[in-house]
Amino acid sequence: MTQDVWTAVDKYITDLLVPSDPALEASLQAASAAGLPPIQVSPVQGKLLHLLARACGARQVLEIGTLGGYSTIWLARALPAGGRVVTLEADPKHAEVARANFSHAGLTGVIELRQGPALETLPKLAAEGRGPFDLIFIDANKSNMPEYFDWALKLSRAGSVIIADNVIRNGAVLDAASGDDNIQGVRRFNERLAAEKRVSATEIQTVGSKGYDGFALAVVNSDS
Ligand code: SAH
Ligand code: DHB
Ligand code: MG
């Protein structure tokens, strides 16, 4: 049971449960046409983010790592009227493609894209008094994941949901001696998550069209 089966089953689930959506499809087309790497969440994962946002009644969402805005659109579509997604993207080209996608999806008033390295924009958001965010999705460069988690905590409240993508990396996360900064970032994040008393967390391994990876899910405790 490997990639071919995971991809076929992902398609089976997608065909059943994730109806095609013109704006989401267009965002993928535009990202591909612009040469962006095809590393966005899969359709079933996008819908999972959307459902989690709805399940927790999120109104204010923070995303770290926009790419072409595929996951951002899924999240934005989960919000009630007046809700907002703030999404952070370092790469100007990715930001430009994402902005066009948000405009095409009619979400310009819902999504606020801040272009720049997230470790520069996160302190600015805090200084502006933004937050608390009800749901935070961490999905940028993996080497800074522990720092993103620290900012997520600063910008959250009791009950906030923090989700991080790519916490398993094909099992490479087991390699304590890895020379890959991204793997070391994920490992430090996982250790940080385990040690952090202010959250209760778990991780779920995933297989599908994006291979073998996983999500972390944390909820900020009410006594924090
Ligand atoms: N969340 C997107 C995928 C994000 S891919 C989706 O599922 O649709 C990761 C993105 O993080 C890339 O666009 C990359 O340019 C961006 N990124 C990398 N380093 C960053 C940094 N330091 N600050 C902000 N964004 C960064
Ligand atoms: C990469 C980044 C991601 O967020 C992802 O989901 C898959 C791959 C990457 O940088 O290779
Ligand atoms: Mg990811």
Short mmCIF file of C-alpha atoms and ligand atoms in Angstrom, two decimals:
data_model
loop_
_atom_site.label_atom_id
_atom_site.label_comp_id
_atom_site.label_asym_id
_atom_site.label_seq_id
_atom_site.Cartn_x
_atom_site.Cartn_y
_atom_site.Cartn_z
CA MET A 1 0.00 0.00 0.00
CA THR A 2 1.88 3.02 -1.11
CA GLN A 3 1.61 6.24 -3.03
CA ASP A 4 -0.56 4.95 -5.91
CA VAL A 5 -3.18 3.64 -3.51
CA TRP A 6 -3.01 6.73 -1.27
CA THR A 7 -3.55 8.97 -4.30
CA ALA A 8 -6.40 6.83 -5.66
CA VAL A 9 -8.15 6.77 -2.27
CA ASP A 10 -7.64 10.52 -1.89
CA LYS A 11 -9.37 10.97 -5.26
CA TYR A 12 -12.16 8.62 -4.16
CA ILE A 13 -12.75 10.65 -0.97
CA THR A 14 -12.45 13.95 -2.84
CA ASP A 15 -14.97 12.87 -5.49
CA LEU A 16 -17.41 11.83 -2.75
CA LEU A 17 -17.03 14.60 -0.19
CA VAL A 18 -15.21 17.59 -1.62
CA PRO A 19 -17.25 19.04 -4.49
CA SER A 20 -15.19 20.96 -7.02
CA ASP A 21 -15.25 24.67 -6.40
CA PRO A 22 -14.46 27.13 -9.19
CA ALA A 23 -12.52 29.63 -7.05
CA LEU A 24 -10.41 26.96 -5.36
CA GLU A 25 -9.76 25.27 -8.72
CA ALA A 26 -8.83 28.62 -10.26
CA SER A 27 -6.41 29.34 -7.41
CA LEU A 28 -4.60 26.06 -8.09
CA GLN A 29 -4.48 26.80 -11.84
CA ALA A 30 -3.08 30.27 -11.24
CA ALA A 31 -0.47 28.98 -8.78
CA SER A 32 0.60 26.30 -11.21
CA ALA A 33 0.70 28.72 -14.17
CA ALA A 34 2.88 31.08 -12.12
CA GLY A 35 5.29 28.25 -11.33
CA LEU A 36 4.59 28.08 -7.59
CA PRO A 37 5.56 24.75 -5.99
CA PRO A 38 2.53 22.40 -5.67
CA ILE A 39 2.84 22.02 -1.90
CA GLN A 40 -0.56 23.36 -0.80
CA VAL A 41 -2.76 21.18 1.36
CA SER A 42 -4.74 18.57 -0.57
CA PRO A 43 -8.49 19.07 -1.14
CA VAL A 44 -9.42 16.72 1.70
CA GLN A 45 -6.98 18.50 4.02
CA GLY A 46 -8.29 21.91 2.94
CA LYS A 47 -11.79 20.80 3.81
CA LEU A 48 -10.53 19.46 7.15
CA LEU A 49 -9.13 22.92 7.98
CA HIS A 50 -12.44 24.45 6.90
CA LEU A 51 -14.45 22.08 9.09
CA LEU A 52 -12.18 22.59 12.10
CA ALA A 53 -12.61 26.37 11.74
CA ARG A 54 -16.39 25.92 11.61
CA ALA A 55 -16.39 23.42 14.48
CA CYS A 56 -14.68 25.90 16.78
CA GLY A 57 -16.74 28.83 15.53
CA ALA A 58 -13.62 30.71 14.42
CA ARG A 59 -14.03 34.39 13.54
CA GLN A 60 -10.39 35.44 13.54
CA VAL A 61 -7.90 33.14 11.82
CA LEU A 62 -4.13 33.48 11.46
CA GLU A 63 -2.22 31.56 8.80
CA ILE A 64 1.56 31.47 8.59
CA GLY A 65 2.55 30.50 5.01
CA THR A 66 0.12 31.50 2.23
CA LEU A 67 1.66 30.20 -1.02
CA GLY A 68 -1.10 30.79 -3.64
CA GLY A 69 -3.78 31.04 -0.97
CA TYR A 70 -5.45 27.66 -1.43
CA SER A 71 -5.67 26.83 2.29
CA THR A 72 -6.46 30.49 2.99
CA ILE A 73 -9.57 30.34 0.79
CA TRP A 74 -10.73 27.14 2.52
CA LEU A 75 -10.32 28.87 5.89
CA ALA A 76 -11.94 32.13 4.78
CA ARG A 77 -14.98 30.24 3.55
CA ALA A 78 -15.50 28.87 7.07
CA LEU A 79 -16.00 32.26 8.70
CA PRO A 80 -19.22 33.99 9.63
CA ALA A 81 -19.92 37.50 8.31
CA GLY A 82 -17.35 39.90 9.73
CA GLY A 83 -14.75 37.15 10.21
CA ARG A 84 -11.18 37.63 9.02
CA VAL A 85 -8.12 35.65 7.99
CA VAL A 86 -4.70 37.24 8.37
CA THR A 87 -2.19 35.30 6.27
CA LEU A 88 1.59 35.79 6.25
CA GLU A 89 3.80 35.18 3.22
CA ALA A 90 7.47 36.00 2.73
CA ASP A 91 7.74 35.53 -1.03
CA PRO A 92 6.51 38.57 -3.04
CA LYS A 93 5.63 36.43 -6.05
CA HIS A 94 3.57 34.01 -3.94
CA ALA A 95 1.89 37.00 -2.29
CA GLU A 96 0.99 38.51 -5.67
CA VAL A 97 -0.52 35.25 -6.95
CA ALA A 98 -2.43 34.80 -3.68
CA ARG A 99 -3.83 38.34 -3.76
CA ALA A 100 -5.13 37.80 -7.28
CA ASN A 101 -6.69 34.51 -6.17
CA PHE A 102 -8.42 36.19 -3.19
CA SER A 103 -9.77 38.89 -5.45
CA HIS A 104 -11.05 36.31 -7.95
CA ALA A 105 -12.70 34.40 -5.09
CA GLY A 106 -14.45 37.58 -3.89
CA LEU A 107 -12.58 37.41 -0.56
CA THR A 108 -10.56 40.63 -0.64
CA GLY A 109 -12.50 42.02 2.31
CA VAL A 110 -12.12 38.85 4.35
CA ILE A 111 -8.44 38.02 3.85
CA GLU A 112 -5.59 40.31 4.85
CA LEU A 113 -2.23 39.25 3.42
CA ARG A 114 0.89 40.58 5.11
CA GLN A 115 3.93 40.18 2.91
CA GLY A 116 7.27 39.67 4.62
CA PRO A 117 9.11 37.11 6.73
CA ALA A 118 6.67 35.91 9.36
CA LEU A 119 9.15 36.50 12.18
CA GLU A 120 9.00 40.20 11.22
CA THR A 121 5.23 40.44 10.71
CA LEU A 122 4.22 38.46 13.82
CA PRO A 123 5.69 41.01 16.28
CA LYS A 124 4.00 43.78 14.27
CA LEU A 125 0.62 42.06 14.56
CA ALA A 126 1.16 41.75 18.31
CA ALA A 127 2.23 45.41 18.60
CA GLU A 128 -0.91 46.43 16.73
CA GLY A 129 -2.94 44.55 19.30
CA ARG A 130 -4.25 42.07 16.73
CA GLY A 131 -5.72 38.86 18.01
CA PRO A 132 -6.52 36.83 19.87
CA PHE A 133 -6.97 34.45 16.95
CA ASP A 134 -9.44 31.61 17.35
CA LEU A 135 -7.55 29.32 14.98
CA ILE A 136 -3.93 29.49 13.86
CA PHE A 137 -2.54 27.41 10.99
CA ILE A 138 1.26 27.08 10.92
CA ASP A 139 2.45 26.09 7.42
CA ALA A 140 5.51 28.16 6.39
CA ASN A 141 9.20 27.21 6.48
CA LYS A 142 9.72 24.35 8.88
CA SER A 143 13.02 25.57 10.39
CA ASN A 144 11.17 28.30 12.36
CA MET A 145 8.25 26.18 13.52
CA PRO A 146 9.10 26.46 17.24
CA GLU A 147 9.21 30.27 16.97
CA TYR A 148 5.91 30.31 15.06
CA PHE A 149 4.39 28.21 17.81
CA ASP A 150 5.58 30.73 20.42
CA TRP A 151 3.93 33.55 18.46
CA ALA A 152 0.79 31.49 17.99
CA LEU A 153 0.55 31.16 21.77
CA LYS A 154 1.10 34.90 22.27
CA LEU A 155 -1.66 35.67 19.78
CA SER A 156 -4.16 33.15 21.16
CA ARG A 157 -6.63 32.83 24.05
CA ALA A 158 -7.90 29.93 26.15
CA GLY A 159 -9.68 27.63 23.71
CA SER A 160 -7.78 28.74 20.60
CA VAL A 161 -6.92 25.95 18.19
CA ILE A 162 -3.39 25.71 16.77
CA ILE A 163 -2.79 23.44 13.77
CA ALA A 164 0.60 22.76 12.22
CA ASP A 165 1.23 21.00 8.92
CA ASN A 166 4.10 18.69 7.98
CA VAL A 167 5.03 17.35 11.39
CA ILE A 168 5.95 13.82 10.22
CA ARG A 169 7.78 14.36 6.90
CA ASN A 170 7.68 10.80 5.58
CA GLY A 171 8.88 9.55 8.97
CA ALA A 172 12.09 11.61 8.75
CA VAL A 173 11.03 13.24 12.01
CA LEU A 174 12.41 10.15 13.81
CA ASP A 175 15.95 11.01 12.70
CA ALA A 176 17.46 12.89 15.65
CA ALA A 177 20.75 13.21 13.75
CA SER A 178 19.17 14.71 10.62
CA GLY A 179 21.29 17.39 8.95
CA ASP A 180 18.14 18.97 7.45
CA ASP A 181 17.16 22.26 9.11
CA ASN A 182 13.53 21.62 8.29
CA ILE A 183 13.52 18.25 10.04
CA GLN A 184 15.32 19.74 13.02
CA GLY A 185 12.73 22.55 13.07
CA VAL A 186 9.88 20.05 13.11
CA ARG A 187 11.60 18.02 15.83
CA ARG A 188 12.12 21.10 18.03
CA PHE A 189 8.50 22.07 17.41
CA ASN A 190 7.28 18.62 18.47
CA GLU A 191 9.39 18.71 21.63
CA ARG A 192 8.19 22.24 22.37
CA LEU A 193 4.58 21.13 21.88
CA ALA A 194 5.07 18.20 24.24
CA ALA A 195 6.65 20.37 26.94
CA GLU A 196 4.20 23.27 26.70
CA LYS A 197 1.86 23.22 29.68
CA ARG A 198 -0.43 25.86 28.16
CA VAL A 199 -1.71 23.49 25.47
CA SER A 200 -3.08 20.01 25.12
CA ALA A 201 -1.93 18.48 21.84
CA THR A 202 -1.80 15.46 19.59
CA GLU A 203 -0.49 14.59 16.15
CA ILE A 204 -2.07 12.52 13.42
CA GLN A 205 -0.07 10.81 10.67
CA THR A 206 -1.60 11.26 7.24
CA VAL A 207 -1.24 9.56 3.87
CA GLY A 208 -2.74 10.77 0.62
CA SER A 209 -1.92 12.58 -2.59
CA LYS A 210 0.78 14.56 -0.72
CA GLY A 211 2.53 11.41 0.48
CA TYR A 212 3.11 10.53 4.10
CA ASP A 213 3.11 13.39 6.60
CA GLY A 214 1.00 14.66 9.48
CA PHE A 215 -0.82 17.40 11.32
CA ALA A 216 -0.39 18.64 14.89
CA LEU A 217 -3.50 19.82 16.69
CA ALA A 218 -3.29 21.79 19.93
CA VAL A 219 -5.91 23.53 22.04
CA VAL A 220 -4.89 26.31 24.43
CA ASN A 221 -5.90 25.32 27.95
CA SER A 222 -8.41 27.35 29.92
CA ASP A 223 -6.06 27.69 32.90
CA SER A 224 -3.21 29.18 30.86
N1 SAH B 1 -0.64 27.09 3.41
C1 SAH B 1 -0.43 26.93 1.98
C2 SAH B 1 0.92 26.32 1.68
C3 SAH B 1 2.07 27.10 2.23
S1 SAH B 1 3.62 26.53 1.55
C4 SAH B 1 -1.52 26.01 1.43
O1 SAH B 1 -1.70 24.93 2.00
O2 SAH B 1 -2.19 26.38 0.45
C5 SAH B 1 4.72 27.45 2.55
C6 SAH B 1 4.76 28.93 2.23
O3 SAH B 1 5.50 29.55 3.28
C7 SAH B 1 5.48 29.28 0.92
O4 SAH B 1 4.68 30.10 0.12
C8 SAH B 1 6.73 30.05 1.38
O5 SAH B 1 7.12 31.10 0.51
C9 SAH B 1 6.26 30.61 2.71
N2 SAH B 1 7.36 30.96 3.61
C10 SAH B 1 8.59 30.40 3.68
N3 SAH B 1 9.32 31.00 4.62
C11 SAH B 1 8.55 31.98 5.15
C12 SAH B 1 8.75 32.97 6.15
N4 SAH B 1 9.90 33.07 6.81
N5 SAH B 1 7.73 33.80 6.44
C13 SAH B 1 6.55 33.71 5.80
N6 SAH B 1 6.30 32.80 4.83
C14 SAH B 1 7.29 31.95 4.51
C1 DHB B 2 6.80 21.64 1.78
C2 DHB B 2 6.10 22.56 2.55
C3 DHB B 2 4.82 22.28 2.93
O1 DHB B 2 4.10 23.15 3.71
C4 DHB B 2 4.21 21.11 2.56
O2 DHB B 2 2.93 20.88 2.98
C5 DHB B 2 4.89 20.19 1.80
C6 DHB B 2 6.19 20.47 1.40
C7 DHB B 2 8.18 21.93 1.36
O3 DHB B 2 8.66 23.02 1.69
O4 DHB B 2 8.76 21.09 0.68
MG MG B 3 2.32 22.29 4.46
#
